[in-house]
Amino acid sequence: MKAIEAKVLAGERISGDEALTLLRDGELATLGAMADLVRRRRHADGVVTYIIDRNVNYTNVCNAFCSFCAFYRPPHHEEGYVLPYEELERKVAETYALGGNQILLQGGHNPKLKIDYYEDLFRRLKARFPDLWLHALSAPEVIHIHKVSRLGVPETLRRLRDAGLDSIPGGGAEILVDDVRRRLMKNKASTAEWLGVHEEAHKMGLRSTATMMFGHVESLEDRIAHLQVLRDLQDRTGGFTAFIGWTFQPGNTELGGREATTAEYLRTMAVARVFLDNFDNIQASWVTQGPKVGAASLAFGVNDMGSTMIEENVVSSAGTVHHMNEPEIVAAVRDAGFVPMRRNMLYERLGEPLRT
Ligand code: SF4
């Protein structure tokens, strides 16, 4: 353990085995101190960023059948929906009214929606809101669209980009180990497919984020294997803007079980900060952990509070409902001793808070 600490202090890269030792045996306070050191090296001015945006789920119809998901409805279910274009436009207009110009647009794998649905939607939204930033369609959705539309992945991404797609959210990664994925879902992108979409997107200039959902059936080794493939891809492309980790929310899901503890969340985020030495930004998940743990994570390597989440439907379907508006995020950041700053998806700083 001392040798690993010395490497981190010296600014050297640690191996997967060393990260596993930290995750398994490191004391919480030691991990926090290490992650804090690494974060301060990258973000010496003490700024903690956040973004004003909204999660919009255009459809809940999905044929991936993930056992950890409380949000989806199978095709033909009476509670299935596809939001009308007008409703989506109204949600974007509300986001603008609150000072944001980005939406995180994601949905289920709806077999009825082929690529022309997304092209029409993106073009329509961009025509009405020319500076809208569309952070849209996780890698498994892109894989789904490529399959139902019978197009190659590069062609699918090119057409979506040409219609207005600006960047890709990191959702759907869960744990990037195929054995774990097979135990969690019936019909969703494999590890290679998830990574392939991001690599292809990075090659064509689209930036993306990376995520990890942990605390379900995976082992600690699986978590490190997940972080390893993210770090390797980032070494090749540099296209990820941030890493976001959150814990499985068992409420209303087929998988069920218990939720990971706060300590488990903080330990994992701290190790991610130390191990992912080629990621600039590590984002809190206050929407799953609650505002207090979200703020505490700022001492465990996190430098971004994520989104104001004007709307959120997926985590709340599992019965976990936390809210933080802009003044609450700003207060939490200041209370923790940092300087709050608005940002965009590219992590460019936009300025002081609009509302405090
Ligand atoms: S997590 Fe996504 S892909 Fe899986 S069932 Fe839910 S909506 Fe579908």
XYZ file of C-alpha atoms and ligand atoms in Angstrom:
364
model
C 0.000 0.000 0.000
C 2.817 2.407 0.876
C 4.443 1.809 -2.530
C 1.161 2.683 -4.287
C 0.770 5.812 -2.191
C 4.319 6.830 -3.127
C 3.531 6.407 -6.824
C 0.431 8.569 -6.541
C 2.388 11.204 -4.619
C 5.032 11.184 -7.351
C 2.355 11.623 -10.024
C 2.986 8.206 -11.584
C 0.343 6.059 -13.258
C -0.897 3.114 -11.185
C -1.696 -0.307 -12.640
C -5.023 -2.131 -12.558
C -3.706 -4.465 -9.842
C -2.657 -1.489 -7.756
C -6.066 0.131 -8.224
C -7.678 -3.102 -7.067
C -5.509 -3.120 -3.938
C -6.628 0.448 -3.194
C -10.280 -0.380 -3.741
C -10.161 -3.544 -1.642
C -7.804 -2.564 1.176
C -7.353 1.219 1.224
C -8.709 3.158 4.186
C -11.460 5.582 3.241
C -9.582 8.635 4.568
C -6.368 7.620 2.756
C -8.209 7.137 -0.529
C -9.871 10.527 -0.076
C -6.533 12.240 0.573
C -4.965 10.627 -2.504
C -7.888 11.513 -4.769
C -7.970 15.057 -3.396
C -4.286 15.484 -4.171
C -4.785 14.281 -7.748
C -7.837 16.542 -8.201
C -5.982 19.595 -6.854
C -3.133 18.986 -9.302
C -5.592 19.166 -12.189
C -7.906 21.833 -10.806
C -5.630 23.997 -8.702
C -7.998 26.979 -8.607
C -10.624 25.171 -6.523
C -13.381 25.607 -9.099
C -16.238 23.082 -9.068
C -18.384 23.202 -12.177
C -22.008 22.349 -12.954
C -24.321 22.652 -15.943
C -27.860 23.932 -16.315
C -29.615 21.300 -18.373
C -32.414 18.837 -18.441
C -32.779 15.094 -18.885
C -35.430 14.332 -21.470
C -36.555 10.765 -22.109
C -38.267 10.744 -25.495
C -39.585 7.179 -25.091
C -39.786 4.583 -22.329
C -40.513 1.708 -24.739
C -37.569 -0.646 -24.697
C -36.696 -4.170 -25.755
C -33.332 -4.434 -23.948
C -34.948 -5.831 -20.758
C -32.327 -4.726 -18.235
C -33.100 -6.289 -14.867
C -31.765 -3.214 -13.039
C -34.106 -0.761 -14.818
C -37.367 0.491 -13.341
C -37.959 3.001 -16.134
C -38.741 1.013 -19.259
C -41.972 -0.561 -20.526
C -41.869 -3.415 -23.051
C -43.270 -2.845 -26.574
C -47.124 -2.778 -26.659
C -47.363 -2.049 -22.901
C -50.198 0.352 -22.089
C -47.850 2.684 -20.180
C -45.381 2.947 -23.071
C -44.965 6.423 -24.582
C -43.176 8.388 -27.272
C -43.204 12.120 -26.513
C -44.707 14.233 -29.305
C -42.337 16.698 -30.981
C -44.334 19.621 -29.533
C -43.798 18.315 -26.000
C -40.062 17.983 -26.598
C -39.913 21.539 -27.932
C -41.770 22.792 -24.862
C -39.233 21.104 -22.584
C -36.345 22.706 -24.461
C -38.025 26.126 -24.242
C -38.363 25.696 -20.449
C -34.659 24.863 -20.217
C -33.786 28.063 -22.086
C -35.974 30.035 -19.698
C -33.792 28.796 -16.816
C -30.552 29.783 -18.538
C -29.582 26.420 -20.065
C -29.083 25.510 -23.710
C -28.398 21.782 -23.445
C -30.620 18.757 -23.178
C -29.526 15.244 -22.334
C -31.825 13.268 -24.583
C -32.037 9.540 -23.993
C -34.669 6.861 -24.202
C -35.443 3.185 -24.486
C -34.669 0.964 -27.446
C -37.963 1.468 -29.190
C -38.199 -0.924 -32.166
C -40.589 1.457 -33.969
C -38.140 4.367 -34.111
C -35.669 4.227 -36.969
C -32.976 6.742 -37.816
C -35.322 9.103 -39.689
C -37.244 9.735 -36.433
C -34.054 11.035 -34.783
C -32.941 12.984 -37.849
C -36.320 14.728 -38.054
C -36.356 15.436 -34.320
C -32.824 16.851 -34.230
C -33.357 19.010 -37.327
C -36.617 20.322 -35.961
C -35.144 21.207 -32.565
C -32.087 22.853 -34.123
C -34.280 24.884 -36.493
C -36.225 26.339 -33.570
C -33.251 26.585 -31.141
C -30.120 27.137 -33.270
C -27.646 27.146 -30.350
C -29.174 24.127 -28.612
C -26.548 21.543 -27.580
C -27.858 18.039 -28.134
C -26.093 15.670 -25.740
C -28.027 12.705 -26.997
C -28.304 8.954 -27.491
C -26.141 6.678 -25.368
C -23.979 4.085 -27.147
C -26.547 1.258 -26.731
C -29.201 3.499 -28.356
C -26.837 4.147 -31.262
C -26.299 0.380 -31.595
C -30.073 -0.144 -31.488
C -30.644 2.517 -34.176
C -27.928 1.061 -36.387
C -29.562 -2.367 -36.162
C -33.183 -1.331 -36.744
C -32.127 1.020 -39.541
C -29.774 -1.534 -41.138
C -26.871 0.910 -41.342
C -23.233 0.644 -40.262
C -22.270 2.308 -36.979
C -20.081 4.993 -38.650
C -22.896 5.818 -41.099
C -25.428 5.969 -38.241
C -23.235 8.356 -36.268
C -22.483 10.484 -39.322
C -26.150 10.891 -40.167
C -27.057 11.725 -36.560
C -24.217 14.257 -36.354
C -25.248 15.845 -39.640
C -28.793 16.171 -38.291
C -27.597 17.990 -35.157
C -26.111 15.553 -32.634
C -23.395 17.400 -30.662
C -22.074 14.855 -28.162
C -22.782 11.437 -26.723
C -23.708 10.715 -23.093
C -21.923 7.839 -21.397
C -25.049 5.979 -20.321
C -25.519 2.281 -20.865
C -21.981 1.376 -19.834
C -23.101 -0.157 -16.519
C -20.075 -2.483 -16.092
C -18.049 -3.047 -19.248
C -17.404 -6.740 -18.652
C -19.452 -9.035 -20.897
C -19.988 -11.713 -18.287
C -21.580 -9.097 -15.995
C -23.586 -7.622 -18.863
C -25.041 -11.018 -19.769
C -26.278 -11.390 -16.203
C -27.978 -7.976 -16.217
C -29.585 -7.567 -19.627
C -30.971 -9.569 -22.488
C -30.473 -7.404 -25.517
C -28.071 -4.526 -25.087
C -24.740 -3.407 -26.536
C -21.719 -5.546 -25.620
C -18.551 -4.094 -24.125
C -16.923 -3.949 -27.570
C -19.999 -2.289 -29.090
C -20.178 0.364 -26.319
C -16.490 1.157 -26.688
C -16.710 1.019 -30.492
C -19.431 3.679 -30.639
C -17.412 6.035 -28.439
C -14.196 5.420 -30.373
C -15.931 6.045 -33.686
C -17.625 9.159 -32.315
C -14.314 10.513 -31.013
C -12.736 9.894 -34.419
C -15.369 12.063 -36.076
C -14.918 14.840 -33.540
C -17.854 14.127 -31.248
C -16.920 14.250 -27.556
C -18.570 11.972 -25.021
C -18.691 11.080 -21.344
C -18.026 7.759 -19.629
C -20.083 6.262 -16.827
C -20.114 3.305 -14.479
C -23.103 1.913 -12.589
C -21.847 -0.268 -9.779
C -22.967 -2.033 -6.610
C -25.049 -4.855 -8.158
C -23.718 -8.234 -9.324
C -20.185 -7.146 -10.237
C -16.984 -7.853 -8.290
C -14.316 -5.313 -7.371
C -12.188 -6.857 -10.142
C -14.991 -6.081 -12.619
C -15.034 -2.430 -11.540
C -11.317 -2.124 -12.171
C -11.608 -3.954 -15.518
C -14.261 -1.371 -16.458
C -12.027 1.548 -15.499
C -9.145 -0.063 -17.401
C -11.000 -0.208 -20.744
C -12.084 3.419 -20.285
C -8.514 4.536 -19.559
C -7.210 2.570 -22.552
C -9.746 4.165 -24.901
C -9.000 7.606 -23.505
C -5.292 6.972 -24.168
C -6.158 6.264 -27.808
C -8.585 9.124 -28.473
C -8.712 11.665 -25.622
C -12.399 12.082 -26.474
C -14.002 11.633 -23.046
C -14.730 14.876 -21.223
C -15.645 13.294 -17.883
C -16.247 10.152 -15.861
C -19.477 9.784 -13.881
C -20.054 6.937 -11.442
C -23.234 6.021 -9.635
C -24.637 3.172 -7.606
C -27.390 0.804 -8.683
C -30.805 1.903 -7.365
C -32.687 -1.326 -6.585
C -36.211 0.063 -5.979
C -38.925 -1.266 -8.344
C -36.402 -3.327 -10.317
C -36.460 -7.012 -11.194
C -32.890 -7.375 -9.921
C -33.628 -5.905 -6.481
C -31.157 -6.253 -3.611
C -29.517 -3.599 -1.491
C -27.950 -0.308 -2.453
C -24.188 0.196 -2.095
C -23.198 2.146 1.009
C -21.991 5.739 1.009
C -18.477 4.565 1.866
C -18.507 2.175 -1.102
C -19.546 5.028 -3.400
C -16.856 7.384 -2.092
C -14.118 4.722 -2.187
C -14.942 3.839 -5.775
C -15.002 7.477 -6.901
C -11.665 8.147 -5.170
C -10.017 5.158 -6.870
C -11.506 6.240 -10.210
C -9.929 9.696 -9.807
C -6.528 8.207 -9.053
C -6.652 5.487 -11.714
C -8.214 7.556 -14.532
C -5.194 9.821 -14.805
C -6.145 10.833 -18.365
C -9.626 12.132 -17.434
C -9.849 15.818 -16.532
C -13.227 15.693 -14.877
C -14.932 13.407 -12.383
C -18.615 14.111 -11.820
C -20.708 13.624 -8.674
C -23.981 11.748 -8.849
C -26.071 13.637 -6.306
C -29.194 12.422 -8.117
C -28.537 8.900 -6.791
C -26.526 9.722 -3.659
C -28.411 12.778 -2.457
C -27.089 16.326 -2.100
C -25.056 15.701 1.062
C -23.076 12.752 -0.277
C -22.742 14.586 -3.597
C -21.113 17.501 -1.763
C -18.953 15.146 0.340
C -17.654 13.516 -2.846
C -15.885 16.812 -3.620
C -13.329 15.677 -1.006
C -12.939 12.342 -2.836
C -11.653 13.519 -6.187
C -14.857 14.896 -7.701
C -14.661 18.333 -9.373
C -18.065 18.609 -11.026
C -21.590 18.599 -9.631
C -23.174 17.584 -12.922
C -26.526 18.905 -13.970
C -29.228 20.926 -12.296
C -31.553 18.178 -13.644
C -34.597 20.299 -14.300
C -36.165 16.934 -15.104
C -35.153 13.360 -14.294
C -37.218 10.198 -14.882
C -34.953 7.169 -14.752
C -33.533 7.218 -11.227
C -36.847 8.468 -9.837
C -38.586 5.399 -11.353
C -36.547 3.358 -8.846
C -37.982 5.460 -6.030
C -34.868 7.602 -5.511
C -35.870 11.244 -5.715
C -33.355 13.984 -4.958
C -33.554 17.548 -6.167
C -30.917 20.263 -6.347
C -31.662 23.494 -8.142
C -28.949 25.974 -9.082
C -28.932 27.903 -5.751
C -28.712 24.622 -3.826
C -25.784 23.371 -5.924
C -24.034 26.714 -5.507
C -24.533 26.663 -1.713
C -23.294 23.056 -1.442
C -20.165 23.843 -3.465
C -19.387 26.968 -1.434
C -20.010 25.187 1.881
C -17.492 22.551 0.829
C -14.895 25.294 0.262
C -14.944 25.497 -3.520
C -15.831 28.073 -6.160
C -18.952 27.248 -8.207
C -18.885 27.937 -11.931
C -21.293 27.192 -14.780
C -19.951 25.139 -17.672
C -21.018 23.586 -20.963
C -20.654 19.952 -22.094
C -17.069 20.618 -23.214
C -16.287 21.851 -19.690
C -15.653 25.364 -20.943
C -16.455 27.743 -18.125
C -19.439 29.974 -18.805
C -19.226 32.189 -15.733
C -20.616 32.826 -12.289
C -23.885 31.277 -11.113
C -27.050 32.849 -12.505
C -29.085 32.237 -9.350
C -27.747 32.009 -5.799
S -31.609 0.760 -18.875
Fe -32.092 1.621 -20.891
S -31.743 -0.077 -22.283
Fe -32.008 -1.002 -20.253
S -34.206 -1.458 -20.074
Fe -33.864 0.601 -19.166
S -34.326 1.980 -20.877
Fe -33.952 -0.040 -21.782
